[in-house]
Each structure stands twice: as structure tokens, then as C-alpha cells.
Short mmCIF file of C-alpha atoms in Angstrom, two decimals:
data_model
loop_
_atom_site.label_atom_id
_atom_site.label_comp_id
_atom_site.label_asym_id
_atom_site.label_seq_id
_atom_site.Cartn_x
_atom_site.Cartn_y
_atom_site.Cartn_z
CA UNK I 140 25.05 9.76 -63.12
CA UNK I 141 26.82 6.43 -63.38
CA UNK I 142 23.54 4.49 -63.64
CA UNK I 143 24.01 0.84 -62.69
CA UNK I 144 27.54 -0.39 -62.07
CA UNK I 145 28.76 -3.92 -61.40
CA UNK I 146 31.93 -5.14 -59.74
CA UNK I 147 33.93 -7.05 -60.84
CA UNK I 148 33.71 -7.20 -64.65
CA UNK I 149 35.41 -10.59 -64.93
CA UNK I 150 36.25 -13.33 -62.46
CA UNK I 151 37.55 -16.88 -62.57
CA UNK I 152 36.80 -19.11 -59.59
CA UNK I 153 37.70 -22.65 -58.71
CA UNK I 154 34.92 -25.05 -57.74
CA UNK I 155 34.01 -24.58 -54.10
CA UNK I 156 35.29 -21.02 -53.78
CA UNK I 157 33.01 -18.22 -52.74
CA UNK I 158 32.57 -14.69 -54.00
CA UNK I 159 30.29 -11.68 -53.90
CA UNK I 160 29.16 -9.63 -56.88
CA UNK I 161 28.31 -6.03 -56.15
CA UNK I 162 25.67 -4.00 -57.92
CA UNK I 163 25.29 -0.28 -57.24
CA UNK I 164 22.79 2.22 -58.63
CA UNK I 165 22.68 5.98 -58.19
CA UNK I 166 19.14 6.59 -59.45
CA UNK I 167 17.36 6.08 -56.11
CA UNK I 168 15.48 3.11 -57.56
CA UNK I 169 13.37 0.94 -55.29
CA UNK I 170 13.60 -2.33 -57.19
CA UNK I 171 16.76 -4.24 -58.02
CA UNK I 172 17.30 -7.53 -59.83
CA UNK I 173 19.98 -10.14 -60.48
CA UNK I 174 19.87 -12.14 -63.71
CA UNK I 175 22.11 -14.69 -65.32
CA UNK I 176 22.41 -15.03 -69.08
CA UNK I 177 23.49 -18.25 -70.75
CA UNK I 178 23.63 -19.07 -74.47
CA UNK I 179 20.23 -20.19 -75.72
CA UNK I 180 18.60 -19.60 -72.32
CA UNK I 181 17.95 -15.90 -72.28
CA UNK I 182 17.98 -13.82 -69.11
CA UNK I 183 16.83 -15.73 -66.06
CA UNK I 184 15.92 -14.04 -62.79
CA UNK I 185 17.94 -15.21 -59.78
CA UNK I 186 16.74 -12.93 -56.97
CA UNK I 187 15.17 -9.53 -56.72
CA UNK I 188 14.45 -6.84 -54.15
CA UNK I 189 11.55 -4.42 -53.95
CA UNK I 190 13.10 -2.25 -51.27
CA UNK I 191 15.90 -1.87 -48.77
CA UNK I 192 16.04 -4.88 -46.47
CA UNK I 193 13.79 -7.06 -48.63
CA UNK I 194 14.68 -9.85 -51.05
CA UNK I 195 12.76 -12.51 -52.93
CA UNK I 196 13.56 -15.57 -55.01
CA UNK I 197 13.34 -15.56 -58.73
CA UNK I 198 13.35 -18.36 -61.26
CA UNK I 199 16.79 -19.86 -60.51
CA UNK I 200 17.78 -18.99 -56.91
CA UNK I 201 19.54 -22.20 -55.86
CA UNK I 202 23.21 -21.75 -55.01
CA UNK I 203 22.91 -17.97 -54.62
CA UNK I 204 22.17 -15.59 -51.78
CA UNK I 205 21.49 -11.87 -51.85
CA UNK I 206 21.38 -8.91 -49.53
CA UNK I 207 20.04 -5.35 -49.82
CA UNK I 208 21.29 -3.58 -46.72
CA UNK I 209 21.41 -0.21 -48.47
CA UNK I 210 18.95 1.02 -51.06
CA UNK I 211 21.64 1.68 -53.64
CA UNK I 212 23.41 -1.70 -53.35
CA UNK I 213 22.36 -5.24 -54.16
CA UNK I 214 24.87 -8.02 -53.46
CA UNK I 215 24.83 -11.48 -55.02
CA UNK I 216 26.78 -14.19 -53.20
CA UNK I 217 27.98 -17.58 -54.32
CA UNK I 218 28.87 -19.61 -51.23
CA UNK I 219 30.37 -22.61 -53.00
CA UNK I 220 30.81 -22.03 -56.70
CA UNK I 221 30.01 -24.80 -59.19
CA UNK I 222 30.84 -25.04 -62.91
CA UNK I 223 27.09 -24.75 -63.63
CA UNK I 224 27.30 -21.18 -62.32
CA UNK I 225 29.58 -20.16 -65.17
CA UNK I 226 27.57 -17.39 -66.79
CA UNK I 227 27.25 -13.69 -67.41
CA UNK I 228 25.49 -11.96 -64.53
CA UNK I 229 23.49 -8.79 -64.99
CA UNK I 230 22.11 -6.50 -62.38
CA UNK I 231 19.18 -4.21 -63.12
CA UNK I 232 17.19 -1.57 -61.28
CA UNK I 233 13.79 -0.02 -61.71
CA UNK I 234 12.08 3.01 -60.24
CA UNK I 235 9.15 0.90 -59.07
CA UNK I 236 6.63 3.68 -58.88
CA UNK I 237 5.34 4.89 -62.20
CA UNK I 238 7.69 3.21 -64.62
CA UNK I 239 8.46 -0.35 -65.60
CA UNK I 240 11.69 0.29 -67.46
CA UNK I 241 14.68 -1.62 -66.17
CA UNK I 242 18.20 -0.20 -66.31
CA UNK I 243 20.90 -2.81 -66.67
CA UNK I 244 24.51 -2.86 -65.61
CA UNK I 245 27.35 -3.88 -67.93
CA UNK I 246 27.52 -7.44 -66.62
CA UNK I 247 30.01 -9.69 -64.83
CA UNK I 248 31.50 -12.61 -66.70
CA UNK I 249 32.11 -15.45 -64.24
CA UNK I 250 33.93 -18.67 -65.04
CA UNK I 251 34.01 -21.52 -62.56
CA UNK I 252 36.63 -24.19 -63.29
CA UNK O 247 4.72 -22.65 -66.81
CA UNK O 248 5.03 -19.19 -68.33
CA UNK O 249 6.92 -19.30 -71.58
CA UNK O 250 8.24 -16.72 -74.04
CA UNK O 251 9.20 -17.65 -77.58
CA UNK O 252 11.25 -15.55 -79.93
CA UNK O 253 12.68 -16.71 -83.20
CA UNK O 254 16.10 -18.03 -82.26
CA UNK O 255 17.34 -17.88 -85.81
CA UNK O 256 19.10 -14.72 -86.86
CA UNK O 257 17.22 -12.34 -89.10
CA UNK O 258 19.19 -10.81 -91.97
CA UNK O 259 17.66 -7.94 -93.91
CA UNK O 260 18.83 -5.33 -96.36
CA UNK O 261 19.38 -1.77 -95.25
CA UNK O 262 16.29 0.37 -95.74
CA UNK O 263 13.85 -2.52 -95.36
CA UNK O 264 11.50 -3.10 -92.43
CA UNK O 265 12.54 -5.69 -89.88
CA UNK O 266 9.77 -7.55 -88.06
CA UNK O 267 10.50 -9.59 -84.95
CA UNK O 268 7.99 -11.84 -83.20
CA UNK O 269 7.38 -12.58 -79.53
CA UNK O 270 4.86 -15.22 -78.48
CA UNK O 271 3.93 -15.96 -74.89
CA UNK O 272 1.94 -18.76 -73.28
CA UNK O 273 0.30 -19.58 -69.97
CA UNK O 274 -0.18 -16.06 -68.72
CA UNK O 275 -1.63 -12.67 -69.58
CA UNK O 276 0.88 -9.86 -69.03
CA UNK O 277 -0.43 -6.37 -68.46
CA UNK O 278 2.75 -4.87 -69.93
CA UNK O 279 5.29 -6.00 -72.46
CA UNK O 280 8.69 -4.46 -73.07
CA UNK O 281 11.31 -4.70 -75.77
CA UNK O 282 15.03 -4.34 -75.12
CA UNK O 283 18.08 -4.11 -77.33
CA UNK O 284 21.29 -5.92 -76.41
CA UNK O 285 24.66 -5.42 -78.10
CA UNK O 286 27.43 -8.01 -77.71
CA UNK O 287 29.15 -7.78 -74.34
CA UNK O 288 26.69 -5.24 -72.97
CA UNK O 289 23.59 -5.16 -70.83
CA UNK O 290 20.13 -4.84 -72.38
CA UNK O 291 18.79 -1.35 -73.05
CA UNK O 292 15.09 -0.52 -72.79
CA UNK O 293 13.38 0.49 -76.03
CA UNK O 294 9.60 0.44 -75.69
CA UNK O 295 6.79 -0.60 -73.36
CA UNK O 296 3.26 -1.40 -74.47
CA UNK O 297 0.24 -1.92 -72.23
CA UNK O 298 -2.40 -4.59 -72.74
CA UNK O 299 -5.01 -2.00 -73.64
CA UNK O 300 -2.77 -0.50 -76.34
CA UNK O 301 -2.78 -2.09 -79.76
CA UNK O 302 0.24 -0.22 -81.05
CA UNK O 303 3.08 1.99 -79.79
CA UNK O 304 5.56 3.99 -81.83
CA UNK O 305 8.89 5.63 -81.13
CA UNK O 306 10.76 7.13 -84.03
CA UNK O 307 11.46 4.20 -86.42
CA UNK O 308 10.23 1.60 -83.94
CA UNK O 309 6.74 0.20 -83.71
CA UNK O 310 5.38 -2.42 -81.33
CA UNK O 311 2.03 -4.19 -81.47
CA UNK O 312 0.39 -6.23 -78.75
CA UNK O 313 -2.30 -8.78 -79.58
CA UNK O 314 -3.65 -10.25 -76.34
CA UNK O 315 -5.91 -12.64 -78.23
CA UNK O 316 -3.07 -14.17 -80.21
CA UNK O 317 -0.71 -13.74 -77.21
CA UNK O 318 1.80 -12.12 -79.49
CA UNK O 319 3.82 -8.94 -79.84
CA UNK O 320 5.46 -7.76 -83.05
CA UNK O 321 8.42 -5.40 -83.09
CA UNK O 322 9.09 -3.45 -86.27
CA UNK O 323 12.09 -1.35 -87.27
CA UNK O 324 11.39 0.70 -90.38
CA UNK O 325 14.08 2.03 -92.69
CA UNK O 326 16.58 -0.26 -90.99
CA UNK O 327 20.24 0.69 -90.75
CA UNK O 328 23.38 -1.35 -90.08
CA UNK O 329 23.52 0.34 -86.64
CA UNK O 330 20.27 -1.45 -85.80
CA UNK O 331 22.12 -4.77 -85.84
CA UNK O 332 21.79 -6.25 -82.35
CA UNK O 333 19.81 -8.82 -80.38
CA UNK O 334 16.29 -7.78 -79.44
CA UNK O 335 14.66 -9.17 -76.32
CA UNK O 336 10.98 -9.38 -75.52
CA UNK O 337 10.04 -9.15 -71.81
CA UNK O 338 6.42 -9.43 -70.71
CA UNK O 339 5.79 -8.39 -67.12
CA UNK O 340 4.87 -11.27 -64.82
CA UNK O 341 2.85 -9.96 -61.89
CA UNK O 342 3.95 -6.65 -60.42
CA UNK O 343 7.69 -7.02 -60.10
CA UNK O 344 9.11 -9.66 -62.39
CA UNK O 345 9.84 -9.93 -66.09
CA UNK O 346 10.26 -13.06 -68.12
CA UNK O 347 12.72 -12.55 -70.93
CA UNK O 348 12.72 -14.30 -74.25
CA UNK O 349 15.97 -15.68 -75.63
CA UNK O 350 16.10 -12.84 -78.13
CA UNK O 351 16.35 -12.57 -81.89
CA UNK O 352 19.60 -11.47 -83.48
CA UNK O 353 19.07 -8.94 -86.23
CA UNK O 354 21.69 -8.16 -88.83
CA UNK O 355 21.11 -5.29 -91.23
CA UNK O 356 23.19 -5.63 -94.36
CA UNK O 357 24.56 -2.52 -96.06
#
């Protein structure tokens, strides 16, 4: 059981470039989440999904898009990266039935120059 | 708007003492509240969940209280050890699916 994995672990982008962050979970969880974590700001929810083919906006969705084509994968896209998107991105999953515990991935450190 | 407040200042305590961390929330009434531990460079790890109808929850050396009148949760680590040094995040559930995380309190246990 790998749990929640994130790809890549680190990335440097130039302003205006695009990229996709991949989150994969092998626990058959229904719910998946993307957060960003900035110093002094805590974890902020970007988008989330409560099942395959569904997505919803979180607290800070602007500049990001997501897709959940397969239950085990949740992709976060940046179409035109901006320096304000420099952050550490965490993916999390949750069973969604009887439990509320979230399992987090190791994070992706993104720098936009 | 919904707001979570945790003491942003680091908490330093001596090994063996009890550490107490505070989480205050405003503008909503969560049915569940969770606490997570986060080590530097890693993702948060779930520790405990407490429901609104539970006053207290324990797990080994950890204890969480939930006061819905004061809108506050307290997180206690008894007999603290240097290995308990980490940042602890409070996360009340907002609605059915979403959590709002506090900024966390950094705990340092001194040997």
C-alpha cells in the first residue's frame, strides 16, 4: 500500500508556463482534495472531488483546474503559472463513507519565477 | 467567514510536561473536529477526531476536548517527549466534505 503519492516532488516553472500535478491513491477512497500551504496561511483548499467524474471549488480555486477521470487519480493543472502560485501543494484522500480522516501525500514544492 | 485560530507562536516545553494547544473557531458550528501532526517537509498525519457530542477523546498520551459553547478545542500531550516536536494543526469539518485548517502551532519539546 503506497497510500497517497504525488508527482513531481519539486518543480520550477517560469511565469506563463503550464503544468499538471498528479495525485494517486491506492486505498479506493471516494473523496480527494488539493490544498496549498503557504507560510502563515495554513492549508487552503483549492479543489476537491467527491467521486469519479465530479469536482468542486474550494477556498482558492482561481488559476487552477482539476480532473478526476479515474477514481484513484486527481490531477491539478496550472494553465498559466504566476509567481503567486509558488507554494507547497498537498493532495489528500478520504474514504468518504464512515470515516473523516484524511490521508495526505508528501507534497509538491512548486516555484514560479 | 469561517475562521480558525491557533496560537502562531511556538510552544516550548520541557520533556515530561504536558503540552496544551488551543484551537478557536468562529462563525460556524462544526460537527467534527480533527487534529493533525505535521513534520517539516512532510504532509499532515491524522491524530484524533472528536464529535460535537463528545466532550473529550483520548488516544494513548493524547487528549482532545471540544467545547461547543466556547467554540474551542484543546489538544493535550501528556508526558511529552522530544519526538513529539512538530506542528499541530486543528481542522474542524465544514459541512460534509470540507475541512478548514488552522495555521498550526509549532511545539518543541526540550530534553
